XYZ file of C-alpha atoms in Angstrom:
700
model
C 0.177 0.091 0.143
C 1.734 3.256 -1.056
C 0.182 6.260 -0.110
C 1.069 10.134 0.593
C 1.878 12.900 -2.281
C 4.398 15.233 -3.237
C 5.070 19.061 -2.421
C 3.340 18.588 0.812
C 4.440 19.427 4.299
C 3.622 17.786 7.918
C 3.993 19.087 11.494
C 6.080 17.633 14.294
C 3.622 17.097 16.900
C 5.325 19.713 20.307
C 6.337 17.400 23.121
C 8.671 18.609 25.759
C 9.737 15.216 27.452
C 9.761 13.304 24.248
C 12.482 13.108 21.584
C 11.331 13.279 18.150
C 12.386 13.286 14.456
C 11.341 13.687 11.378
C 11.044 10.973 8.480
C 14.235 11.375 7.244
C 16.091 9.980 10.405
C 17.123 11.026 13.780
C 19.895 13.628 14.564
C 22.021 13.142 17.731
C 22.972 15.633 20.623
C 26.681 15.787 20.443
C 28.278 13.337 23.400
C 25.137 12.114 24.195
C 24.510 9.228 21.545
C 20.794 10.163 21.963
C 18.420 11.721 19.219
C 18.460 15.257 19.184
C 14.639 16.683 20.219
C 12.980 18.402 17.747
C 9.082 20.267 17.995
C 8.896 22.718 15.038
C 7.310 22.450 11.920
C 10.006 20.836 9.851
C 8.139 22.899 6.420
C 8.155 21.344 3.381
C 9.609 17.798 3.105
C 9.677 16.589 -0.227
C 11.489 13.323 0.533
C 8.480 12.365 3.471
C 5.552 11.834 0.951
C 3.215 12.697 3.967
C -0.405 13.997 4.220
C -1.021 17.306 4.681
C -1.125 18.178 8.762
C 0.472 15.131 9.419
C 2.057 14.813 13.012
C 4.634 12.556 14.219
C 3.989 11.432 17.455
C 6.254 8.809 19.065
C 9.262 6.994 17.698
C 11.917 4.128 18.526
C 14.941 1.935 16.814
C 14.107 -0.964 15.642
C 14.706 -4.345 13.920
C 11.723 -5.572 11.610
C 12.215 -9.278 11.854
C 10.356 -11.815 9.308
C 12.716 -10.651 6.627
C 16.116 -12.757 5.549
C 18.468 -10.671 6.924
C 16.114 -8.349 9.858
C 16.479 -5.059 8.822
C 17.304 -2.263 11.119
C 15.824 1.246 11.246
C 13.114 3.198 13.103
C 9.636 2.540 13.798
C 7.545 6.025 14.091
C 3.993 6.847 14.944
C 1.918 9.733 13.619
C -1.301 10.675 13.263
C -2.392 9.143 10.196
C 0.016 6.115 9.922
C 2.653 4.014 10.957
C 6.015 3.826 9.565
C 9.098 1.981 9.475
C 12.057 3.490 8.251
C 15.041 1.391 7.463
C 18.543 2.612 8.349
C 20.271 4.860 5.296
C 16.819 4.468 3.625
C 15.344 7.923 2.636
C 12.433 8.967 0.637
C 13.039 10.697 -2.556
C 10.601 13.251 -4.428
C 10.679 10.623 -7.146
C 9.453 7.657 -5.295
C 7.597 9.123 -1.860
C 5.612 6.074 -1.295
C 6.377 2.672 0.036
C 4.138 -0.388 0.296
C 6.377 -1.943 2.803
C 6.960 0.602 5.125
C 3.822 2.426 5.431
C 0.629 1.332 7.608
C -2.541 3.694 7.818
C -4.115 3.534 10.959
C -7.370 2.767 9.569
C -5.752 -0.378 7.991
C -4.164 -1.771 11.413
C -6.974 -4.433 11.906
C -5.183 -5.975 14.806
C -2.223 -5.202 17.200
C 0.207 -7.068 19.314
C 2.314 -6.842 22.225
C 4.982 -9.657 22.968
C 7.691 -9.947 25.624
C 9.211 -13.054 25.869
C 8.054 -16.123 24.624
C 4.646 -16.463 26.332
C 3.678 -12.716 27.411
C 1.687 -11.645 24.228
C -1.565 -8.718 24.942
C -3.647 -7.685 22.308
C -3.859 -4.091 22.046
C -6.934 -2.650 21.142
C -8.055 0.884 20.633
C -7.845 2.532 24.091
C -5.782 -0.496 25.949
C -3.521 0.171 28.343
C 0.548 -1.912 28.244
C 0.969 -3.584 30.934
C 4.711 -4.195 30.166
C 7.389 -3.098 28.413
C 7.530 -4.750 24.901
C 10.292 -6.389 23.230
C 8.434 -6.506 19.883
C 5.227 -5.452 18.446
C 3.361 -7.052 15.419
C 0.658 -4.736 13.377
C -1.308 -6.532 11.121
C -2.897 -5.135 8.101
C -6.471 -5.667 6.878
C -4.697 -5.760 3.559
C -2.972 -8.732 5.078
C 0.469 -7.366 5.428
C 2.239 -7.896 8.668
C 4.520 -5.506 9.949
C 6.857 -7.249 12.750
C 9.196 -5.182 14.696
C 11.854 -6.151 18.069
C 12.885 -3.459 20.035
C 16.399 -2.287 21.094
C 17.950 -2.799 24.762
C 20.217 -0.484 25.966
C 18.276 2.277 27.849
C 15.623 2.952 25.287
C 13.039 0.248 26.595
C 10.722 4.370 27.368
C 10.647 4.342 23.866
C 9.175 1.250 22.715
C 6.511 1.582 25.471
C 5.924 5.008 24.144
C 5.530 4.207 20.563
C 3.307 1.519 21.052
C 1.031 3.137 23.627
C 1.570 6.389 20.821
C -0.213 3.674 17.969
C -2.836 2.643 20.452
C -3.989 6.235 21.072
C -3.577 7.409 17.863
C -6.362 3.891 16.468
C -8.696 5.205 19.070
C -8.857 8.729 17.944
C -8.601 8.170 14.191
C -11.613 9.039 12.327
C -10.048 9.502 8.930
C -12.695 7.623 7.539
C -15.265 9.314 9.104
C -13.708 12.957 8.882
C -10.750 13.545 6.555
C -11.311 15.746 3.549
C -8.832 14.344 1.415
C -6.181 15.997 -0.559
C -6.925 19.321 -2.340
C -5.123 20.222 -5.600
C -3.848 23.562 -4.166
C -2.145 21.106 -1.207
C -1.093 18.787 -3.246
C 1.269 21.959 -5.164
C -1.238 21.458 -8.349
C -3.981 24.225 -9.842
C -7.249 23.568 -10.077
C -8.145 25.321 -12.961
C -4.745 23.569 -15.175
C -4.817 20.254 -13.867
C -8.044 17.894 -15.647
C -8.832 14.435 -14.266
C -7.316 11.427 -15.449
C -10.764 10.082 -16.526
C -14.388 11.557 -16.388
C -15.514 11.306 -12.620
C -19.147 11.783 -14.101
C -19.802 14.818 -12.145
C -21.151 16.923 -14.944
C -23.656 16.039 -17.083
C -21.426 16.507 -20.130
C -19.166 13.611 -18.742
C -22.397 11.868 -19.166
C -23.110 12.731 -22.527
C -19.932 11.955 -23.553
C -19.953 8.519 -22.343
C -23.298 7.849 -23.910
C -22.203 8.490 -27.310
C -19.021 6.723 -26.751
C -21.262 3.240 -26.339
C -23.241 4.659 -29.104
C -26.758 4.086 -26.705
C -28.888 6.468 -29.234
C -31.913 5.057 -27.936
C -31.021 6.783 -24.264
C -30.923 10.313 -23.260
C -29.575 11.879 -20.319
C -31.738 12.278 -17.296
C -31.155 15.858 -14.780
C -34.312 14.450 -12.747
C -31.575 13.840 -9.765
C -29.713 17.103 -10.013
C -30.641 17.844 -6.930
C -30.077 14.838 -5.416
C -34.002 14.785 -4.399
C -35.014 11.466 -6.007
C -32.394 9.546 -4.003
C -29.061 10.459 -2.550
C -27.739 6.812 -3.384
C -27.884 7.913 -7.168
C -25.537 10.174 -9.203
C -26.789 13.282 -10.155
C -27.722 12.468 -13.886
C -28.021 8.575 -15.609
C -29.722 7.416 -18.751
C -33.493 6.578 -19.119
C -35.029 5.616 -22.329
C -35.780 8.518 -25.050
C -39.620 8.817 -24.888
C -39.470 8.495 -21.334
C -39.872 12.277 -19.616
C -38.414 13.184 -16.555
C -41.777 13.737 -14.621
C -42.485 9.876 -15.390
C -39.052 8.964 -14.257
C -39.858 10.925 -10.741
C -42.957 8.921 -10.366
C -41.584 5.384 -11.316
C -38.133 5.441 -9.404
C -40.322 5.901 -6.634
C -41.803 2.454 -6.458
C -38.208 1.468 -6.447
C -36.864 0.377 -3.153
C -34.802 3.162 -1.971
C -35.822 5.070 -5.387
C -33.339 3.227 -7.425
C -35.268 2.703 -10.550
C -34.519 1.058 -13.891
C -31.989 2.582 -16.131
C -28.963 1.916 -18.281
C -25.606 0.753 -17.462
C -24.250 -0.248 -20.399
C -25.392 -0.392 -24.342
C -23.791 -3.429 -26.361
C -22.450 -2.370 -29.822
C -24.649 -5.231 -31.504
C -28.204 -3.737 -29.651
C -28.921 -5.017 -26.542
C -29.402 -3.047 -22.942
C -27.909 -4.103 -19.908
C -29.955 -2.118 -16.975
C -29.830 -2.358 -13.311
C -32.546 -1.029 -10.447
C -33.402 -1.908 -7.029
C -36.174 -3.984 -6.171
C -39.935 -3.495 -6.515
C -41.436 -1.674 -3.280
C -43.986 -3.804 -3.160
C -46.011 -1.651 -0.574
C -46.889 1.498 -3.203
C -49.842 1.958 -4.878
C -49.198 2.768 -8.389
C -51.541 3.962 -10.668
C -52.150 1.852 -14.256
C -50.206 4.985 -15.804
C -46.873 4.686 -13.590
C -46.772 0.886 -14.150
C -46.784 1.482 -18.041
C -43.820 3.521 -17.377
C -42.199 1.028 -15.231
C -42.761 -1.715 -17.901
C -41.910 0.573 -20.543
C -38.297 1.541 -18.846
C -37.489 -2.150 -18.092
C -38.544 -3.046 -21.881
C -36.341 -0.148 -23.241
C -37.637 -0.770 -26.821
C -37.024 -4.554 -26.418
C -39.309 -7.240 -27.300
C -37.154 -9.433 -25.456
C -37.058 -8.519 -21.571
C -35.027 -11.087 -19.020
C -34.968 -10.024 -15.294
C -32.147 -11.248 -13.248
C -32.491 -11.844 -9.859
C -28.664 -10.687 -8.558
C -28.244 -11.932 -5.425
C -29.510 -15.755 -6.647
C -26.664 -18.517 -6.127
C -24.636 -15.598 -4.756
C -23.345 -15.407 -1.177
C -24.952 -12.817 0.786
C -23.234 -9.663 2.292
C -22.567 -11.299 5.504
C -21.197 -14.581 4.045
C -18.566 -12.244 1.769
C -17.885 -10.995 5.401
C -17.115 -14.097 7.070
C -14.967 -15.858 4.626
C -13.205 -12.554 4.125
C -12.232 -12.594 7.692
C -11.408 -16.421 7.646
C -9.243 -16.102 4.477
C -7.091 -13.095 6.397
C -6.620 -15.206 9.387
C -5.469 -18.137 7.459
C -3.210 -15.999 5.345
C -1.314 -14.123 8.210
C 2.339 -15.335 8.755
C 1.425 -16.084 12.358
C -1.535 -18.771 10.976
C -1.769 -21.979 13.267
C -2.762 -24.023 10.477
C -0.515 -26.841 9.907
C 0.998 -26.786 6.158
C -0.644 -30.012 5.204
C -3.879 -28.813 6.085
C -3.754 -25.426 4.984
C -5.358 -26.073 1.741
C -8.425 -27.870 3.153
C -8.583 -24.351 5.293
C -8.906 -22.628 2.285
C -11.518 -24.295 0.900
C -13.084 -23.994 4.174
C -13.033 -20.028 4.271
C -15.410 -20.477 1.234
C -13.842 -17.161 -0.539
C -12.885 -18.859 -3.938
C -16.083 -20.441 -3.891
C -17.420 -17.103 -3.898
C -15.370 -15.832 -6.652
C -16.566 -18.574 -8.599
C -19.949 -18.395 -8.221
C -19.638 -14.592 -9.038
C -17.717 -15.426 -12.406
C -20.346 -18.006 -13.470
C -23.309 -15.360 -12.942
C -21.472 -12.987 -15.096
C -20.953 -15.586 -17.795
C -24.253 -16.363 -18.004
C -25.410 -12.864 -18.184
C -22.653 -11.836 -21.177
C -23.993 -14.497 -22.891
C -27.913 -13.442 -22.174
C -26.273 -9.747 -23.288
C -24.639 -11.078 -26.624
C -26.340 -13.648 -27.710
C -29.751 -11.738 -28.506
C -30.923 -8.388 -29.077
C -32.598 -8.176 -25.593
C -32.817 -5.811 -22.747
C -31.352 -7.630 -19.394
C -32.123 -6.182 -16.361
C -30.415 -6.893 -12.779
C -32.320 -6.259 -10.115
C -30.915 -6.254 -6.677
C -32.819 -5.128 -3.452
C -30.510 -2.131 -2.346
C -28.869 -2.186 -6.087
C -25.738 -1.174 -4.703
C -23.331 -4.214 -4.075
C -23.698 -7.322 -6.503
C -25.463 -5.168 -9.275
C -22.495 -3.488 -9.399
C -20.121 -6.646 -9.215
C -22.349 -8.066 -12.126
C -22.212 -5.146 -14.322
C -18.984 -4.651 -14.165
C -17.737 -8.353 -14.698
C -20.084 -8.647 -17.761
C -18.612 -5.436 -19.463
C -15.147 -6.995 -19.217
C -15.937 -10.178 -20.737
C -18.341 -8.350 -23.216
C -16.379 -5.431 -24.034
C -12.604 -5.185 -24.656
C -12.325 -1.586 -24.340
C -13.495 -2.432 -20.164
C -10.099 -4.203 -20.422
C -7.992 -1.582 -21.083
C -6.165 0.864 -18.521
C -8.366 3.706 -18.853
C -11.656 1.427 -19.611
C -11.479 -0.573 -16.534
C -10.904 2.963 -14.478
C -13.936 4.425 -16.072
C -16.022 1.345 -15.433
C -15.240 0.933 -11.788
C -15.627 5.100 -11.608
C -19.378 4.647 -13.235
C -20.557 1.405 -11.767
C -19.160 1.859 -8.105
C -18.184 5.273 -7.261
C -20.801 7.340 -9.551
C -23.516 4.292 -8.918
C -23.395 4.490 -5.069
C -21.507 1.672 -4.206
C -21.569 1.958 -0.292
C -17.184 1.561 0.354
C -17.186 3.410 3.781
C -20.154 1.125 5.353
C -18.763 -2.065 3.126
C -14.875 -1.721 4.341
C -15.967 -0.910 8.036
C -15.451 2.814 8.338
C -18.362 3.645 9.820
C -18.823 0.706 12.574
C -21.783 -0.360 11.309
C -22.778 -4.149 11.262
C -23.065 -4.310 7.118
C -19.149 -4.521 6.761
C -18.843 -6.916 3.479
C -15.711 -6.508 1.325
C -17.860 -6.406 -1.974
C -15.539 -4.718 -3.940
C -12.536 -6.728 -2.964
C -14.618 -9.844 -3.896
C -14.719 -7.567 -7.247
C -11.356 -7.359 -7.718
C -10.360 -10.953 -7.076
C -12.476 -11.543 -9.925
C -11.049 -9.609 -12.500
C -7.508 -11.067 -11.185
C -9.032 -14.230 -12.133
C -9.893 -13.026 -15.669
C -6.236 -11.807 -15.977
C -4.557 -14.844 -15.264
C -6.832 -16.796 -17.104
C -6.546 -14.419 -20.681
C -3.549 -12.283 -20.118
C -2.929 -10.827 -23.245
C -6.646 -9.294 -23.504
C -6.139 -7.008 -20.317
C -3.613 -3.671 -21.064
C -3.580 -3.731 -16.733
C -0.806 -5.646 -14.962
C -1.666 -7.516 -11.180
C 0.686 -4.486 -10.229
C -2.334 -2.279 -10.700
C -4.498 -4.409 -9.087
C -2.941 -4.407 -6.219
C -2.464 -0.560 -6.440
C -6.350 -0.082 -6.542
C -6.976 -3.368 -3.640
C -4.661 -1.213 -1.447
C -5.916 1.732 -2.166
C -9.211 1.779 -0.973
C -8.176 2.019 2.981
C -6.001 5.003 2.430
C -7.393 8.214 3.633
C -6.061 10.338 0.874
C -8.929 10.814 -1.472
C -12.823 10.411 -1.081
C -12.871 8.225 -4.093
C -13.655 4.804 -1.325
C -14.079 7.249 1.568
C -17.955 7.892 1.229
C -20.896 6.108 0.650
C -22.715 7.908 -1.715
C -21.970 10.489 -4.629
C -24.241 13.119 -2.089
C -21.500 12.776 0.674
C -18.691 12.667 -1.677
C -19.969 16.218 -3.170
C -20.785 17.653 0.281
C -17.612 16.821 1.697
C -15.655 18.133 -1.155
C -18.252 21.365 -1.490
C -18.221 20.870 -4.916
C -21.659 22.792 -5.297
C -21.699 26.016 -3.745
C -25.585 25.870 -3.285
C -25.787 22.553 -1.400
C -27.106 23.366 1.360
C -30.047 24.375 -0.591
C -30.502 20.658 -2.010
C -34.151 20.244 0.088
C -34.832 24.360 0.470
C -38.695 24.882 -0.928
C -37.432 28.091 -2.261
C -34.471 26.490 -4.624
C -34.804 27.711 -7.886
C -31.621 27.538 -9.648
C -29.762 24.219 -10.045
C -25.909 23.770 -9.524
C -23.805 24.826 -11.951
C -23.519 21.865 -14.480
C -19.901 22.655 -15.665
C -18.765 22.966 -11.313
C -15.356 21.609 -11.249
C -14.471 19.317 -8.389
C -11.027 20.590 -6.928
C -10.764 17.252 -4.993
C -8.511 14.413 -5.717
C -9.477 11.115 -7.000
C -7.783 7.639 -6.288
C -7.360 7.888 -10.333
C -4.519 10.824 -9.808
C -2.037 8.081 -9.746
C 0.650 10.738 -10.519
C 0.475 12.383 -7.383
C 1.438 9.368 -5.175
C 2.892 7.058 -7.104
C 6.401 7.110 -9.118
C 6.174 6.966 -13.022
C 8.241 3.689 -12.571
C 5.441 2.402 -10.688
C 2.838 3.863 -12.777
C 4.727 2.031 -15.498
C 4.226 -1.359 -14.013
C 0.781 -0.724 -14.328
C 0.745 -1.752 -17.727
C 0.378 -5.209 -18.834
C 3.761 -6.533 -20.999
C 1.855 -9.409 -22.259
C -1.125 -7.362 -23.807
C -2.282 -7.886 -27.420
C -2.629 -4.492 -29.090
C -4.947 -6.682 -31.632
C -7.609 -6.760 -28.404
C -7.800 -3.012 -28.525
C -11.294 -1.324 -29.326
C -10.296 0.053 -32.577
C -10.404 -3.875 -33.627
C -14.012 -4.982 -32.740
C -16.773 -5.230 -34.224
C -18.605 -1.593 -35.669
C -21.941 -0.227 -33.591
C -24.811 -1.972 -34.542
C -23.836 -4.845 -36.266
C -26.533 -7.231 -36.252
C -24.507 -10.147 -37.850
C -24.853 -12.209 -34.593
C -27.115 -10.726 -32.440
C -30.902 -12.248 -33.427
C -33.743 -10.352 -31.979
C -36.026 -12.319 -29.593
C -39.513 -13.479 -29.778
C -42.280 -10.942 -29.549
C -43.043 -9.115 -26.251
C -41.159 -12.429 -24.409
C -40.702 -12.151 -20.592
C -38.008 -14.257 -19.056
C -36.383 -14.676 -15.027
C -33.253 -15.802 -15.016
C -32.794 -17.989 -11.595
C -30.326 -20.639 -11.132
C -28.932 -20.736 -14.669
C -32.440 -21.368 -16.203
C -34.460 -18.758 -17.810
C -38.243 -19.089 -16.730
C -41.225 -17.169 -18.483
C -43.002 -14.749 -16.850
C -46.318 -13.480 -17.696
C -45.735 -10.016 -16.777
C -42.538 -7.964 -15.898
C -44.321 -5.927 -12.663
C -45.689 -7.256 -9.302
C -48.746 -4.601 -8.800
C -51.250 -6.768 -11.676
C -53.354 -9.372 -10.878
C -50.573 -12.019 -10.295
C -46.980 -10.962 -8.255
C -44.336 -10.644 -10.500
C -41.544 -13.647 -9.226
C -38.966 -11.233 -8.349
C -41.623 -9.232 -5.763
C -41.159 -12.341 -3.376
C -38.326 -13.794 -1.713
C -36.106 -15.585 -3.664
C -36.748 -18.730 -1.047
C -40.700 -19.204 -2.054
C -39.452 -19.209 -5.910
C -40.022 -22.479 -7.523
C -36.436 -24.031 -8.626
C -35.825 -24.943 -11.945
C -34.071 -28.441 -12.308
C -30.159 -27.080 -12.841
C -28.903 -27.959 -16.117
C -25.586 -29.340 -15.989
C -24.534 -27.385 -19.173
C -23.988 -23.868 -18.742
C -26.115 -20.968 -20.367
C -23.416 -20.444 -23.385
C -24.288 -24.349 -24.624
C -28.096 -23.483 -24.347
C -28.032 -20.455 -26.099
C -25.259 -21.427 -29.077
C -25.360 -25.064 -28.956
C -22.829 -27.754 -26.771
C -19.105 -26.709 -27.309
C -18.218 -28.922 -30.188
C -20.967 -26.627 -32.156
C -19.178 -23.451 -31.504
C -17.029 -24.390 -34.859
C -20.283 -23.704 -36.955
C -21.354 -20.877 -34.854
C -18.298 -19.086 -33.228
C -18.647 -16.865 -29.945
C -19.411 -13.227 -30.727
C -16.312 -11.144 -30.907
C -14.780 -9.989 -28.299
C -16.484 -12.177 -25.913
C -14.560 -13.918 -23.231
C -16.251 -17.134 -21.448
C -14.204 -17.568 -17.914
C -13.166 -20.962 -16.674
C -14.286 -21.354 -12.925
C -13.942 -25.003 -12.443
C -12.202 -26.662 -9.856
C -7.944 -25.691 -9.831
C -8.952 -22.485 -12.697
C -9.891 -20.690 -10.069
C -6.923 -20.105 -7.670
C -5.228 -18.137 -4.817
C -4.314 -14.420 -5.302
C -0.867 -15.276 -3.517
C 0.812 -11.945 -4.338
C -2.126 -10.169 -2.716
C -3.265 -12.732 0.230
C 0.243 -13.831 1.081
C 2.287 -10.957 0.916
C 2.869 -10.716 4.403
C 5.284 -14.365 3.767
C 8.391 -12.822 2.145
C 9.405 -16.511 1.295
C 6.197 -17.639 -0.601
C 6.437 -14.265 -2.541
C 9.769 -15.417 -4.050
C 9.442 -17.403 -7.149
C 5.982 -15.475 -8.403
C 5.936 -13.745 -11.612
C 7.389 -10.148 -11.060
C 5.800 -7.664 -12.662
C 8.799 -5.850 -14.138
C 12.423 -7.072 -15.666
C 14.122 -5.975 -13.154
C 11.985 -7.823 -10.266
C 12.483 -10.543 -12.564
C 16.511 -10.381 -11.898
C 16.198 -10.317 -8.561
C 14.258 -12.945 -7.940
C 16.670 -15.012 -10.052
C 19.711 -13.714 -7.945
C 17.924 -15.052 -4.985
C 17.053 -18.177 -6.882
C 20.923 -18.490 -8.125
C 21.593 -17.793 -4.738
C 19.835 -20.463 -3.105
C 20.809 -22.842 -5.857
C 24.939 -21.911 -4.486
C 24.175 -22.849 -1.145
C 21.935 -26.100 -1.353
C 24.067 -27.975 -4.280
C 26.763 -29.881 -2.656
C 30.446 -28.945 -3.346
C 31.545 -31.120 -6.799
C 34.891 -31.415 -8.507
C 35.950 -29.375 -11.375
C 35.986 -32.832 -13.523
C 32.285 -33.266 -12.120
C 31.935 -30.138 -13.165
C 32.748 -30.345 -16.717
C 31.231 -33.280 -17.362
C 27.944 -31.696 -15.795
C 28.510 -28.872 -18.776
C 29.226 -31.454 -22.046
C 25.901 -31.619 -23.503
C 27.120 -35.055 -24.828
C 27.095 -36.441 -21.128
C 23.605 -34.636 -20.246
C 22.047 -36.419 -23.517
C 23.380 -39.876 -22.391
C 22.045 -39.194 -18.742
C 18.401 -37.924 -19.613
C 18.254 -41.461 -21.788
């Protein structure tokens, strides 16, 4: 996890009794051998990479353990993070960030103090340390471990102080709820000259450009939620059918859970439309005109409509949270699971099972979208979790543009950030009981696709790791708020924001208002040029770029559906529906709990087999251009070792390195191990082994 910024300054908290230091290392008092105390503001510190307003609370010399060899340095606690700075290492302006040495306070999952072989104390926020620690262990929620042993010889009080400083800083840390992110002025950038790397979809212009890029001619931009008075969890703008008036949209959305009615997620170039919406609000009493509008929006001009129960066959939020907790406990270096039982314990977490379920369902939905010209509607009660996951995966499987670096970032911004995924709640930032890392589950699914089809993706595993680690970094508001309304209110994007619900409000916010806040996509402010270069996949095949894809509205492989056909997709099969809405004479299947639905027999063949015939016939009827069908059986789903086992350096060696220099480092390490493990042999034996004829004869 790398975080911080260039050209920023930080303060050192004034302390009268404790020596302090900057991140550039301690200074010694002449003749004493002790660090020189400093309590003044350090000012601009280009080599620190600190966030604005950061204060050093305590520090202590120590040795980072768990590495070969062990690494001497200094453990530093600030009001925002814990840093281990190795001796002789300094941050530079070009590389101000470090995934190896920095732990944000929000990322600390567990803190343990150790004294001797048997004395261990778990330190929760507000705890009181009962002894002077010889060693502390910081377990990160991102699967990393920071293990630091403290030096003896009169420095024990500093070890106690820095440990207690971490405990107190965690108790007082409310960055997830209060931190306002880095403004462009603090980052040394001009809000006028700097342009977001991708459209943040905060203006009507951004949405209109995206609509035209997708070729969605049957859709228009709706401004009905411009003041967030329809739903605060929805973006200010979204796409609705051309013939639907905003007054009709407002009434129709009132009959869906949390006001999240049907709207376009993605338009397939072959003609199909992928929609998403919340569950039907069955307690409402719509009139016939409202029912007609709802049905018209769901059909979106198509005669063939498929309603997809997004939660069917997928885990609940509680299941995802429990699986992630079990996975983190299993992958930490101090796991008590025996090596011969480790794989069984991994299966017991159910995490890989949930990844498999998500990929299978997304694969089926992508077949629904690409095999017929139809309207496919993803329906989830809250429309803020698995709808975003499935919609994103379907676009990755069906659209080569979404597999580019910019395309993927735009996809996440549109389907997760702008769509109102509750990042703060799902990642545990609010303390609510609804914590569930759905977005991290999505990133694991993307990694599986990257491993199975590496030439299809422009971005690398390194980029996915950077995005994975950014969700717990308090430097932008991208992942620190639950809704676009909260995000816009926090960064004061709209001057008239407090008048959103005022009766006398007449003028809407300016459509071209500029957001002066940084987003997570401003990588150049937090990563060096060398690191950003690693975001690109060297194995990406340019032939898979969007320019080589099929032209818009090409109907050669898409077949119109039968007239007025309504379907429910559940349990891998299509079931006919008599109607779309639950307010007619008989309720729609999706209006009742899924446990009461009649379960069709699960076919052993996938939906792709049903739509296109068996795989043996795919030669006569090839898959649509650009479509990927992932593997999700048995060993095809793998553990993301570089992410989940990053706290074990010995496991990381031998994994595919993202750069040539990384490969050279791993090769040198393996050669060194080979020299240590290979028994000494005589020069004659050595020459024989180098003789090709000898090698061939030995092989025979």
